[in-house]
PDB file of N, CA, C and O in Angstrom:
ATOM      1  N   MET A   1     116.413  66.478  61.765  1.00 96.00           N
ATOM      2  CA  MET A   1     117.253  67.319  62.597  1.00 96.00           C
ATOM      3  C   MET A   1     117.724  68.515  61.767  1.00 96.00           C
ATOM      4  O   MET A   1     117.998  68.389  60.585  1.00 96.00           O
ATOM      5  N   ILE A   2     117.822  69.638  62.453  1.00 96.00           N
ATOM      6  CA  ILE A   2     118.349  70.836  61.819  1.00 96.00           C
ATOM      7  C   ILE A   2     119.426  71.443  62.722  1.00 96.00           C
ATOM      8  O   ILE A   2     119.443  71.206  63.930  1.00 96.00           O
ATOM      9  N   GLN A   3     120.308  72.195  62.122  1.00 97.00           N
ATOM     10  CA  GLN A   3     121.354  72.890  62.866  1.00 97.00           C
ATOM     11  C   GLN A   3     120.943  74.347  62.979  1.00 97.00           C
ATOM     12  O   GLN A   3     120.655  75.005  61.975  1.00 97.00           O
ATOM     13  N   VAL A   4     120.920  74.849  64.221  1.00 97.00           N
ATOM     14  CA  VAL A   4     120.501  76.225  64.465  1.00 97.00           C
ATOM     15  C   VAL A   4     121.645  76.968  65.150  1.00 97.00           C
ATOM     16  O   VAL A   4     122.200  76.488  66.137  1.00 97.00           O
ATOM     17  N   PHE A   5     122.003  78.126  64.606  1.00 97.00           N
ATOM     18  CA  PHE A   5     123.028  78.969  65.211  1.00 97.00           C
ATOM     19  C   PHE A   5     122.342  79.960  66.145  1.00 97.00           C
ATOM     20  O   PHE A   5     121.384  80.623  65.749  1.00 97.00           O
ATOM     21  N   VAL A   6     122.841  80.035  67.376  1.00 97.00           N
ATOM     22  CA  VAL A   6     122.211  80.871  68.395  1.00 97.00           C
ATOM     23  C   VAL A   6     123.278  81.719  69.069  1.00 97.00           C
ATOM     24  O   VAL A   6     124.371  81.242  69.365  1.00 97.00           O
ATOM     25  N   THR A   7     122.956  82.984  69.311  1.00 97.00           N
ATOM     26  CA  THR A   7     123.823  83.848  70.103  1.00 97.00           C
ATOM     27  C   THR A   7     123.284  83.862  71.524  1.00 97.00           C
ATOM     28  O   THR A   7     122.107  84.140  71.755  1.00 97.00           O
ATOM     29  N   VAL A   8     124.173  83.540  72.468  1.00 96.00           N
ATOM     30  CA  VAL A   8     123.794  83.440  73.883  1.00 96.00           C
ATOM     31  C   VAL A   8     124.585  84.464  74.670  1.00 96.00           C
ATOM     32  O   VAL A   8     125.799  84.586  74.499  1.00 96.00           O
ATOM     33  N   ASN A   9     123.909  85.222  75.528  1.00 95.00           N
ATOM     34  CA  ASN A   9     124.594  86.141  76.420  1.00 95.00           C
ATOM     35  C   ASN A   9     124.824  85.415  77.734  1.00 95.00           C
ATOM     36  O   ASN A   9     123.891  84.973  78.393  1.00 95.00           O
ATOM     37  N   TYR A  10     126.115  85.276  78.101  1.00 93.00           N
ATOM     38  CA  TYR A  10     126.486  84.585  79.331  1.00 93.00           C
ATOM     39  C   TYR A  10     127.601  85.357  79.994  1.00 93.00           C
ATOM     40  O   TYR A  10     128.616  85.652  79.357  1.00 93.00           O
ATOM     41  N   LYS A  11     127.391  85.723  81.246  1.00 90.00           N
ATOM     42  CA  LYS A  11     128.361  86.521  81.999  1.00 90.00           C
ATOM     43  C   LYS A  11     128.708  87.809  81.244  1.00 90.00           C
ATOM     44  O   LYS A  11     129.867  88.185  81.100  1.00 90.00           O
ATOM     45  N   ASP A  12     127.671  88.470  80.737  1.00 94.00           N
ATOM     46  CA  ASP A  12     127.800  89.755  80.036  1.00 94.00           C
ATOM     47  C   ASP A  12     128.645  89.698  78.775  1.00 94.00           C
ATOM     48  O   ASP A  12     129.212  90.696  78.344  1.00 94.00           O
ATOM     49  N   ARG A  13     128.750  88.519  78.182  1.00 94.00           N
ATOM     50  CA  ARG A  13     129.451  88.374  76.903  1.00 94.00           C
ATOM     51  C   ARG A  13     128.568  87.558  75.969  1.00 94.00           C
ATOM     52  O   ARG A  13     127.815  86.701  76.412  1.00 94.00           O
ATOM     53  N   ASN A  14     128.689  87.815  74.680  1.00 96.00           N
ATOM     54  CA  ASN A  14     127.909  87.082  73.691  1.00 96.00           C
ATOM     55  C   ASN A  14     128.745  85.947  73.107  1.00 96.00           C
ATOM     56  O   ASN A  14     129.902  86.143  72.748  1.00 96.00           O
ATOM     57  N   TYR A  15     128.133  84.782  73.020  1.00 96.00           N
ATOM     58  CA  TYR A  15     128.781  83.610  72.458  1.00 96.00           C
ATOM     59  C   TYR A  15     127.874  83.030  71.385  1.00 96.00           C
ATOM     60  O   TYR A  15     126.657  82.947  71.581  1.00 96.00           O
ATOM     61  N   GLN A  16     128.464  82.637  70.276  1.00 96.00           N
ATOM     62  CA  GLN A  16     127.697  81.965  69.234  1.00 96.00           C
ATOM     63  C   GLN A  16     127.934  80.471  69.361  1.00 96.00           C
ATOM     64  O   GLN A  16     129.064  80.026  69.535  1.00 96.00           O
ATOM     65  N   THR A  17     126.854  79.733  69.304  1.00 95.00           N
ATOM     66  CA  THR A  17     126.943  78.292  69.380  1.00 95.00           C
ATOM     67  C   THR A  17     125.913  77.708  68.428  1.00 95.00           C
ATOM     68  O   THR A  17     125.022  78.400  67.951  1.00 95.00           O
ATOM     69  N   ASN A  18     126.067  76.452  68.114  1.00 95.00           N
ATOM     70  CA  ASN A  18     125.053  75.814  67.282  1.00 95.00           C
ATOM     71  C   ASN A  18     124.537  74.591  68.005  1.00 95.00           C
ATOM     72  O   ASN A  18     125.235  73.981  68.812  1.00 95.00           O
ATOM     73  N   VAL A  19     123.281  74.288  67.770  1.00 96.00           N
ATOM     74  CA  VAL A  19     122.645  73.125  68.370  1.00 96.00           C
ATOM     75  C   VAL A  19     121.943  72.340  67.267  1.00 96.00           C
ATOM     76  O   VAL A  19     121.427  72.914  66.308  1.00 96.00           O
ATOM     77  N   LEU A  20     121.971  71.036  67.413  1.00 96.00           N
ATOM     78  CA  LEU A  20     121.232  70.160  66.511  1.00 96.00           C
ATOM     79  C   LEU A  20     119.931  69.785  67.199  1.00 96.00           C
ATOM     80  O   LEU A  20     119.946  69.240  68.309  1.00 96.00           O
ATOM     81  N   VAL A  21     118.818  70.117  66.559  1.00 96.00           N
ATOM     82  CA  VAL A  21     117.508  69.907  67.184  1.00 96.00           C
ATOM     83  C   VAL A  21     116.510  69.354  66.170  1.00 96.00           C
ATOM     84  O   VAL A  21     116.712  69.461  64.955  1.00 96.00           O
ATOM     85  N   LYS A  22     115.441  68.817  66.697  1.00 96.00           N
ATOM     86  CA  LYS A  22     114.338  68.398  65.842  1.00 96.00           C
ATOM     87  C   LYS A  22     113.608  69.635  65.334  1.00 96.00           C
ATOM     88  O   LYS A  22     113.510  70.642  66.039  1.00 96.00           O
ATOM     89  N   LYS A  23     113.103  69.547  64.137  1.00 95.00           N
ATOM     90  CA  LYS A  23     112.426  70.692  63.516  1.00 95.00           C
ATOM     91  C   LYS A  23     111.221  71.164  64.327  1.00 95.00           C
ATOM     92  O   LYS A  23     110.848  72.325  64.270  1.00 95.00           O
ATOM     93  N   GLU A  24     110.628  70.273  65.106  1.00 96.00           N
ATOM     94  CA  GLU A  24     109.397  70.593  65.828  1.00 96.00           C
ATOM     95  C   GLU A  24     109.618  71.407  67.104  1.00 96.00           C
ATOM     96  O   GLU A  24     108.663  71.917  67.684  1.00 96.00           O
ATOM     97  N   LEU A  25     110.852  71.530  67.561  1.00 96.00           N
ATOM     98  CA  LEU A  25     111.098  72.219  68.830  1.00 96.00           C
ATOM     99  C   LEU A  25     110.771  73.703  68.730  1.00 96.00           C
ATOM    100  O   LEU A  25     110.981  74.328  67.700  1.00 96.00           O
ATOM    101  N   THR A  26     110.313  74.242  69.842  1.00 97.00           N
ATOM    102  CA  THR A  26     110.004  75.670  69.894  1.00 97.00           C
ATOM    103  C   THR A  26     111.288  76.473  70.048  1.00 97.00           C
ATOM    104  O   THR A  26     112.319  75.958  70.476  1.00 97.00           O
ATOM    105  N   TRP A  27     111.201  77.759  69.714  1.00 96.00           N
ATOM    106  CA  TRP A  27     112.357  78.639  69.845  1.00 96.00           C
ATOM    107  C   TRP A  27     112.816  78.705  71.303  1.00 96.00           C
ATOM    108  O   TRP A  27     114.002  78.746  71.594  1.00 96.00           O
ATOM    109  N   GLU A  28     111.879  78.702  72.248  1.00 97.00           N
ATOM    110  CA  GLU A  28     112.226  78.765  73.661  1.00 97.00           C
ATOM    111  C   GLU A  28     113.077  77.566  74.077  1.00 97.00           C
ATOM    112  O   GLU A  28     114.064  77.709  74.798  1.00 97.00           O
ATOM    113  N   LYS A  29     112.718  76.377  73.601  1.00 97.00           N
ATOM    114  CA  LYS A  29     113.471  75.165  73.931  1.00 97.00           C
ATOM    115  C   LYS A  29     114.851  75.187  73.260  1.00 97.00           C
ATOM    116  O   LYS A  29     115.846  74.802  73.879  1.00 97.00           O
ATOM    117  N   ILE A  30     114.916  75.651  72.018  1.00 97.00           N
ATOM    118  CA  ILE A  30     116.195  75.747  71.314  1.00 97.00           C
ATOM    119  C   ILE A  30     117.113  76.710  72.054  1.00 97.00           C
ATOM    120  O   ILE A  30     118.294  76.424  72.284  1.00 97.00           O
ATOM    121  N   LYS A  31     116.573  77.846  72.465  1.00 96.00           N
ATOM    122  CA  LYS A  31     117.352  78.841  73.202  1.00 96.00           C
ATOM    123  C   LYS A  31     117.844  78.262  74.528  1.00 96.00           C
ATOM    124  O   LYS A  31     118.997  78.462  74.918  1.00 96.00           O
ATOM    125  N   GLN A  32     116.984  77.523  75.215  1.00 97.00           N
ATOM    126  CA  GLN A  32     117.357  76.896  76.485  1.00 97.00           C
ATOM    127  C   GLN A  32     118.502  75.905  76.282  1.00 97.00           C
ATOM    128  O   GLN A  32     119.469  75.889  77.055  1.00 97.00           O
ATOM    129  N   LEU A  33     118.419  75.087  75.242  1.00 96.00           N
ATOM    130  CA  LEU A  33     119.479  74.120  74.961  1.00 96.00           C
ATOM    131  C   LEU A  33     120.801  74.818  74.659  1.00 96.00           C
ATOM    132  O   LEU A  33     121.866  74.390  75.110  1.00 96.00           O
ATOM    133  N   ALA A  34     120.737  75.910  73.911  1.00 97.00           N
ATOM    134  CA  ALA A  34     121.951  76.660  73.573  1.00 97.00           C
ATOM    135  C   ALA A  34     122.575  77.257  74.832  1.00 97.00           C
ATOM    136  O   ALA A  34     123.792  77.205  75.015  1.00 97.00           O
ATOM    137  N   GLU A  35     121.754  77.807  75.707  1.00 96.00           N
ATOM    138  CA  GLU A  35     122.264  78.377  76.955  1.00 96.00           C
ATOM    139  C   GLU A  35     122.913  77.304  77.820  1.00 96.00           C
ATOM    140  O   GLU A  35     123.983  77.520  78.393  1.00 96.00           O
ATOM    141  N   GLU A  36     122.279  76.142  77.909  1.00 96.00           N
ATOM    142  CA  GLU A  36     122.842  75.038  78.685  1.00 96.00           C
ATOM    143  C   GLU A  36     124.176  74.591  78.098  1.00 96.00           C
ATOM    144  O   GLU A  36     125.118  74.279  78.835  1.00 96.00           O
ATOM    145  N   GLN A  37     124.260  74.581  76.791  1.00 95.00           N
ATOM    146  CA  GLN A  37     125.494  74.168  76.121  1.00 95.00           C
ATOM    147  C   GLN A  37     126.638  75.127  76.441  1.00 95.00           C
ATOM    148  O   GLN A  37     127.753  74.692  76.750  1.00 95.00           O
ATOM    149  N   VAL A  38     126.375  76.425  76.382  1.00 96.00           N
ATOM    150  CA  VAL A  38     127.416  77.412  76.686  1.00 96.00           C
ATOM    151  C   VAL A  38     127.843  77.277  78.150  1.00 96.00           C
ATOM    152  O   VAL A  38     129.034  77.301  78.461  1.00 96.00           O
ATOM    153  N   LYS A  39     126.891  77.110  79.053  1.00 95.00           N
ATOM    154  CA  LYS A  39     127.230  76.960  80.476  1.00 95.00           C
ATOM    155  C   LYS A  39     128.079  75.713  80.706  1.00 95.00           C
ATOM    156  O   LYS A  39     129.051  75.753  81.466  1.00 95.00           O
ATOM    157  N   LYS A  40     127.749  74.610  80.048  1.00 94.00           N
ATOM    158  CA  LYS A  40     128.537  73.380  80.188  1.00 94.00           C
ATOM    159  C   LYS A  40     129.957  73.582  79.666  1.00 94.00           C
ATOM    160  O   LYS A  40     130.927  73.111  80.272  1.00 94.00           O
ATOM    161  N   GLN A  41     130.082  74.291  78.555  1.00 91.00           N
ATOM    162  CA  GLN A  41     131.411  74.551  78.008  1.00 91.00           C
ATOM    163  C   GLN A  41     132.241  75.379  78.983  1.00 91.00           C
ATOM    164  O   GLN A  41     133.436  75.130  79.159  1.00 91.00           O
ATOM    165  N   TRP A  42     131.625  76.360  79.629  1.00 90.00           N
ATOM    166  CA  TRP A  42     132.336  77.163  80.615  1.00 90.00           C
ATOM    167  C   TRP A  42     132.712  76.320  81.830  1.00 90.00           C
ATOM    168  O   TRP A  42     133.797  76.489  82.395  1.00 90.00           O
ATOM    169  N   ASP A  43     131.833  75.437  82.266  1.00 89.00           N
ATOM    170  CA  ASP A  43     132.143  74.565  83.400  1.00 89.00           C
ATOM    171  C   ASP A  43     133.342  73.673  83.086  1.00 89.00           C
ATOM    172  O   ASP A  43     134.230  73.493  83.924  1.00 89.00           O
ATOM    173  N   ILE A  44     133.381  73.131  81.884  1.00 88.00           N
ATOM    174  CA  ILE A  44     134.512  72.288  81.476  1.00 88.00           C
ATOM    175  C   ILE A  44     135.790  73.119  81.449  1.00 88.00           C
ATOM    176  O   ILE A  44     136.830  72.712  81.975  1.00 88.00           O
ATOM    177  N   TYR A  45     135.717  74.290  80.864  1.00 87.00           N
ATOM    178  CA  TYR A  45     136.889  75.174  80.791  1.00 87.00           C
ATOM    179  C   TYR A  45     137.396  75.505  82.195  1.00 87.00           C
ATOM    180  O   TYR A  45     138.588  75.429  82.476  1.00 87.00           O
ATOM    181  N   ASN A  46     136.469  75.884  83.077  1.00 84.00           N
ATOM    182  CA  ASN A  46     136.865  76.252  84.434  1.00 84.00           C
ATOM    183  C   ASN A  46     137.464  75.086  85.198  1.00 84.00           C
ATOM    184  O   ASN A  46     138.380  75.266  85.994  1.00 84.00           O
ATOM    185  N   SER A  47     136.973  73.884  84.972  1.00 88.00           N
ATOM    186  CA  SER A  47     137.520  72.727  85.682  1.00 88.00           C
ATOM    187  C   SER A  47     138.941  72.415  85.189  1.00 88.00           C
ATOM    188  O   SER A  47     139.775  71.943  85.958  1.00 88.00           O
ATOM    189  N   ILE A  48     139.225  72.703  83.932  1.00 90.00           N
ATOM    190  CA  ILE A  48     140.572  72.473  83.387  1.00 90.00           C
ATOM    191  C   ILE A  48     141.531  73.542  83.895  1.00 90.00           C
ATOM    192  O   ILE A  48     142.658  73.251  84.295  1.00 90.00           O
ATOM    193  N   VAL A  49     141.096  74.786  83.893  1.00 85.00           N
ATOM    194  CA  VAL A  49     141.958  75.906  84.268  1.00 85.00           C
ATOM    195  C   VAL A  49     142.305  75.840  85.762  1.00 85.00           C
ATOM    196  O   VAL A  49     143.420  76.184  86.152  1.00 85.00           O
ATOM    197  N   LYS A  50     141.395  75.375  86.599  1.00 76.00           N
ATOM    198  CA  LYS A  50     141.630  75.345  88.044  1.00 76.00           C
ATOM    199  C   LYS A  50     142.577  74.223  88.478  1.00 76.00           C
ATOM    200  O   LYS A  50     142.953  74.165  89.631  1.00 76.00           O
ATOM    201  N   ARG A  51     142.964  73.349  87.586  1.00 66.00           N
ATOM    202  CA  ARG A  51     143.859  72.244  87.959  1.00 66.00           C
ATOM    203  C   ARG A  51     145.246  72.713  88.197  1.00 66.00           C
ATOM    204  O   ARG A  51     145.802  73.591  87.737  1.00 66.00           O
TER     205      ARG A  51
END
């Protein structure tokens, strides 16, 4: 496993996140995982704020 730092553009803002992935994964898959991670974090934040 390796740790990869990725900058993701989400809702016209840049976010840096890191993902732990197998060395064999392609850049496209790593980028997809990072984007999913940022979206999940926003979903969690929004669910807390809307309470």
